[in-house]
mmCIF file of C-alpha atoms in Angstrom:
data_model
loop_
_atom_site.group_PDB
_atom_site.id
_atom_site.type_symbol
_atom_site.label_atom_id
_atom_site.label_comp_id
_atom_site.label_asym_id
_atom_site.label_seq_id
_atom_site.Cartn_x
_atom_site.Cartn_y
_atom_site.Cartn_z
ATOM 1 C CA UNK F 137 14.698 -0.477 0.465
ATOM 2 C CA UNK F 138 16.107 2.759 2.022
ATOM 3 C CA UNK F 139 17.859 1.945 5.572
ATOM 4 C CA UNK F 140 15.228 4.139 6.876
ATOM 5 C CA UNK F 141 12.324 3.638 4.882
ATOM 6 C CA UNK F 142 10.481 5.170 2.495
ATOM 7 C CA UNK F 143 9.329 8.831 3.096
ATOM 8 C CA UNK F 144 6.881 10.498 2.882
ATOM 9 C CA UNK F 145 5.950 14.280 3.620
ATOM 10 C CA UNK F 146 3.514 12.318 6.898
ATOM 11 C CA UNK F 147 4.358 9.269 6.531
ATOM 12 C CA UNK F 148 7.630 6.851 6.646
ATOM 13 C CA UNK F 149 7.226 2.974 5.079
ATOM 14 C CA UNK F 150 9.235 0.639 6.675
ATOM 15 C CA UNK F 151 9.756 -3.529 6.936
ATOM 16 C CA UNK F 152 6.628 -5.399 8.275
ATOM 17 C CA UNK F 153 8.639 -7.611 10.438
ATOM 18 C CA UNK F 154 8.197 -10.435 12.777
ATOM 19 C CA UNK F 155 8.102 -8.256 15.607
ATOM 20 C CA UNK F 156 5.345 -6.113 14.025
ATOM 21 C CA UNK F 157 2.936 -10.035 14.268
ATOM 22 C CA UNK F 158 1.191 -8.830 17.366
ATOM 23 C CA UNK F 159 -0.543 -5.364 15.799
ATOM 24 C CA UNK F 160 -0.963 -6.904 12.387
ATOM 25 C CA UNK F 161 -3.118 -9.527 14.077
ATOM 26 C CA UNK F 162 -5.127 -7.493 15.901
ATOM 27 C CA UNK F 163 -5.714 -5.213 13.225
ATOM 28 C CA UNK F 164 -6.765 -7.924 10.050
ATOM 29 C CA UNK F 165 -8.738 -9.835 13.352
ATOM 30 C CA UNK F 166 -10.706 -6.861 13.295
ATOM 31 C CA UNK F 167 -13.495 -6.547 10.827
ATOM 32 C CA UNK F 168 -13.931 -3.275 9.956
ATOM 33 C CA UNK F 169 -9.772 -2.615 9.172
ATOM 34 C CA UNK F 170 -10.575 -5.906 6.706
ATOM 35 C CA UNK F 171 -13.589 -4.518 5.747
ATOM 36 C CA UNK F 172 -11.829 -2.891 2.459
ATOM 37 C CA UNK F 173 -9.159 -5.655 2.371
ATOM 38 C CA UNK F 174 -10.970 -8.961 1.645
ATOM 39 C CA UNK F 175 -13.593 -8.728 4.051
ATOM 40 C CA UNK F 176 -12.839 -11.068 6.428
ATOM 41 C CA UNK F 177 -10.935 -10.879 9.383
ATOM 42 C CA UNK F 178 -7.927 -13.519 9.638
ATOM 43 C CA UNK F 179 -6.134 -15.558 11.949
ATOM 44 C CA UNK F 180 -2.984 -14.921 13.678
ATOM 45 C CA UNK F 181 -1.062 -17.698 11.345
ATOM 46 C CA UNK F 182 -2.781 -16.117 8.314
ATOM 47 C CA UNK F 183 -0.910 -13.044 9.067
ATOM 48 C CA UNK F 184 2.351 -14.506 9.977
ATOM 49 C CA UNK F 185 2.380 -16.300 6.465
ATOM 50 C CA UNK F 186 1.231 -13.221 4.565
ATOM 51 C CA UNK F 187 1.984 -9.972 5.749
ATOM 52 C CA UNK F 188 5.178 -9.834 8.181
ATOM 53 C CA UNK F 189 7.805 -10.446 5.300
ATOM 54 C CA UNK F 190 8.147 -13.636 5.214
ATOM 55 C CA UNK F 191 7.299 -13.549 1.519
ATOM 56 C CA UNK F 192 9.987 -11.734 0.432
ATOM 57 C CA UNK F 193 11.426 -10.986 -2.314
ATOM 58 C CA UNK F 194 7.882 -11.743 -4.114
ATOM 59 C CA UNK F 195 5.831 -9.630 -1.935
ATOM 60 C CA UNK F 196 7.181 -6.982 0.107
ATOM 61 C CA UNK F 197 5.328 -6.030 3.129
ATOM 62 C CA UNK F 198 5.878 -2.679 4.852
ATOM 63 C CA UNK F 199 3.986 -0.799 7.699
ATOM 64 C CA UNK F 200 2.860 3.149 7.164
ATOM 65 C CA UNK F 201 3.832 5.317 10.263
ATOM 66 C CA UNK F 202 3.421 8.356 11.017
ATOM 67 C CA UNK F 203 5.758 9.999 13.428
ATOM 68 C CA UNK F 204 6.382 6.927 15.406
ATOM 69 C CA UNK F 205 2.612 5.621 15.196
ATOM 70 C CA UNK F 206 1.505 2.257 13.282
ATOM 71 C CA UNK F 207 -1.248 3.373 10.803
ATOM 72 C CA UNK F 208 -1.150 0.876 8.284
ATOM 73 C CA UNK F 209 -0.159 -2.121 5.981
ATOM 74 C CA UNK F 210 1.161 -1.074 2.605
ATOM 75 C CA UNK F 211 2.698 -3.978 0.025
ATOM 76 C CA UNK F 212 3.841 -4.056 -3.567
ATOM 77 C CA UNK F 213 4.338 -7.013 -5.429
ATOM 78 C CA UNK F 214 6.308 -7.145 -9.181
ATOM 79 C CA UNK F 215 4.112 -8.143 -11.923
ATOM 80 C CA UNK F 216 7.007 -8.077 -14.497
ATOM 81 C CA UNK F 217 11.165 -6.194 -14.658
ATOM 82 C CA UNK F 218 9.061 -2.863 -14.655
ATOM 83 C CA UNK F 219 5.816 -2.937 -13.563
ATOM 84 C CA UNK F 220 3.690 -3.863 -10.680
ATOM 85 C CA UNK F 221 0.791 -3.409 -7.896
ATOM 86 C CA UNK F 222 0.675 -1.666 -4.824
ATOM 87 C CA UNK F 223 -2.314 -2.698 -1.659
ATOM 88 C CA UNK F 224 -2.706 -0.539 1.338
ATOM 89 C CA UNK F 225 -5.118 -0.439 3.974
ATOM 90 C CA UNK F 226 -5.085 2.105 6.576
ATOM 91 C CA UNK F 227 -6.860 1.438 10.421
ATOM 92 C CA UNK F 228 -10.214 3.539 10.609
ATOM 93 C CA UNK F 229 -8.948 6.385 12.829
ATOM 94 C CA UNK F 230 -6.221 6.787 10.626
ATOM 95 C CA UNK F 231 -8.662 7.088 7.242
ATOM 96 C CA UNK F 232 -9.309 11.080 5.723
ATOM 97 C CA UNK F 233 -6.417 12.455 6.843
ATOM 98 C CA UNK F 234 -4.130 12.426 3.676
ATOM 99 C CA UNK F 235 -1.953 9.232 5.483
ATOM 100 C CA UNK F 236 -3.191 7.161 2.384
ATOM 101 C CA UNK F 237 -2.273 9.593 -0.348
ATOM 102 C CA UNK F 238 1.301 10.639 0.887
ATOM 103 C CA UNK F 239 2.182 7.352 1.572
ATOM 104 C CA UNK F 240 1.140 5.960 -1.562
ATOM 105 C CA UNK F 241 2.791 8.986 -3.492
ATOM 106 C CA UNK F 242 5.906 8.110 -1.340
ATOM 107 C CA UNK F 243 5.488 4.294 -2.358
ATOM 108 C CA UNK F 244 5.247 4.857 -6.050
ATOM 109 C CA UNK F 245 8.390 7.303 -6.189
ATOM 110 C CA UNK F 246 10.363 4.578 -4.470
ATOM 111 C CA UNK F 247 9.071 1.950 -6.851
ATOM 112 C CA UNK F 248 9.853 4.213 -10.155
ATOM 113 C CA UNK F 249 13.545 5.848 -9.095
ATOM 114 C CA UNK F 250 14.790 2.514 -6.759
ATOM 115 C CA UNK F 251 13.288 -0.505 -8.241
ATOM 116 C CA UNK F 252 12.577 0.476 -11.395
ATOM 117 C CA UNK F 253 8.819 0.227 -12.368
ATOM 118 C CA UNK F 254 7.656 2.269 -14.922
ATOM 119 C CA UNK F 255 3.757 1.477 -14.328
ATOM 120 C CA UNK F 256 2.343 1.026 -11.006
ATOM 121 C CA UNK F 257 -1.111 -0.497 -10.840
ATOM 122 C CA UNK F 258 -3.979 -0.452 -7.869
ATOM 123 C CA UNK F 259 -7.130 -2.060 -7.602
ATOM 124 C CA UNK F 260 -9.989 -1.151 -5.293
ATOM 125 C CA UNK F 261 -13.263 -2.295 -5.142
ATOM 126 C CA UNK F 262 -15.056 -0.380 -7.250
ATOM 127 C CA UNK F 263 -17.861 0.735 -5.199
ATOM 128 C CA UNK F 264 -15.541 2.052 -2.479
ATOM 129 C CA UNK F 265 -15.515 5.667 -3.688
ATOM 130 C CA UNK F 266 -12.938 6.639 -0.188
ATOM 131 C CA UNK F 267 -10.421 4.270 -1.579
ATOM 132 C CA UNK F 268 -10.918 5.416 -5.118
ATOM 133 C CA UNK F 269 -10.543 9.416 -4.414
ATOM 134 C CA UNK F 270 -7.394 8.254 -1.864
ATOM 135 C CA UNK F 271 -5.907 6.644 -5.216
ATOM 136 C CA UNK F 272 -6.495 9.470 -7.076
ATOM 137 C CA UNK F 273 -4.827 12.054 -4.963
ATOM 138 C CA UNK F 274 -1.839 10.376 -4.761
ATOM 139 C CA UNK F 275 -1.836 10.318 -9.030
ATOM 140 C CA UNK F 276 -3.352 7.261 -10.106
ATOM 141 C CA UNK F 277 -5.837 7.105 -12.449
ATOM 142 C CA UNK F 278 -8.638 4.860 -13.780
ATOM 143 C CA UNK F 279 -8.198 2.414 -16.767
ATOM 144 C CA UNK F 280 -11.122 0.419 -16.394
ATOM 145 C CA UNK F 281 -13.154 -2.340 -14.428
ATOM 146 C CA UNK F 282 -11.708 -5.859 -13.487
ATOM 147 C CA UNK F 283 -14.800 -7.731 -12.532
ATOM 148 C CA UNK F 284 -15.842 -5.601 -8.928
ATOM 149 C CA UNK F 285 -12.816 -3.809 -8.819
ATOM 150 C CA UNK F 286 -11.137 -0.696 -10.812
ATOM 151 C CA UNK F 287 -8.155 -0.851 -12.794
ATOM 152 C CA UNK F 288 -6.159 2.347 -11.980
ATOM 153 C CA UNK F 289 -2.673 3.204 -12.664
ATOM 154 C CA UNK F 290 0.180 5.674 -12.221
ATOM 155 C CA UNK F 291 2.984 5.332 -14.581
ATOM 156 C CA UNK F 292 6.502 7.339 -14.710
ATOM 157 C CA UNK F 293 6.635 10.757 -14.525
ATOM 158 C CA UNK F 294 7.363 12.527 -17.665
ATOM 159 C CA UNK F 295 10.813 14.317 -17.302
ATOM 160 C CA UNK F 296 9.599 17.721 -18.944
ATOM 161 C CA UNK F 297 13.452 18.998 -18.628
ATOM 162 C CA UNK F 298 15.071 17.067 -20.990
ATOM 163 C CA UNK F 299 15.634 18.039 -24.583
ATOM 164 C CA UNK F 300 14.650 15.723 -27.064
#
């Protein structure tokens, strides 16, 4: 993880830490941020065990800024040495205004040219068509239904530069 986070062109990714406990609560107490997320709001200790780091190096929890506001959750978890899945949920006022995209984009360029992933997978719920355009502007792409949810992906960039 960059010293400063991750960047993005409106966004910046950084730690979920224990200090961050008091916002994360409020926000996954609330049920329309969970709405997208699970559905169901959560407790305080919910959060604390899930979504502050302290499941490191297995999941890695970070919180979406932009400039110096809070916006969102983001976290990526490694299903294998070069592959894995990304979940981010933004709070409402923050929704439709590209936060989702850039910081996703930013997200999955970290996770292909730092840790290594060639394949980075997503899975909304199916029926939510916001979170499925929001996935496809920052490059992912359908594969295919997983019960309720949609399959989509965004694997390496092709280098186009090289000479084979």
């Amino acid at each position: 993880m960059p010293e400063c986070g991750i960047a993005g062109e409106a966004t910046l990714l950084v730690p979920a830490t224990e200090e961050h406990l008091p916002l994360l609560a409020r926000w996954f107490a609330d049920p329309e941020f969970v709405r997208e997320w699970g559905g169901q709001p959560l407790g305080r200790e919910e959060v604390a065990a899930k979504y502050i780091g302290r499941r490191r190096p297995a999941v890695v929890s970070l919180l979406v800024l932009t400039g110096v506001e809070p916006v969102g959750y983001a976290q990526y978890v490694a299903a294998g040495p070069h592959d894995g899945g990304i979940d981010m949920v933004l709070a409402p006022h923050a929704q439709g205004r590209g936060y989702g995209p850039d910081a996703a984009r930013a997200l999955v360029r970290h996770l292909h040219t730092c840790v290594g992933w060639d394949r980075v997978t997503v899975d909304p719920e199916a029926s939510n068509r916001r979170a499925v355009r929001a996935w496809s502007k920052a490059g992912f792409r359908p594969v295919g239904p997983r019960g309720s949810r949609l399959l989509m992906e965004c694997g390496r960039p092709v280098d186009r530069t090289s000479t084979g």
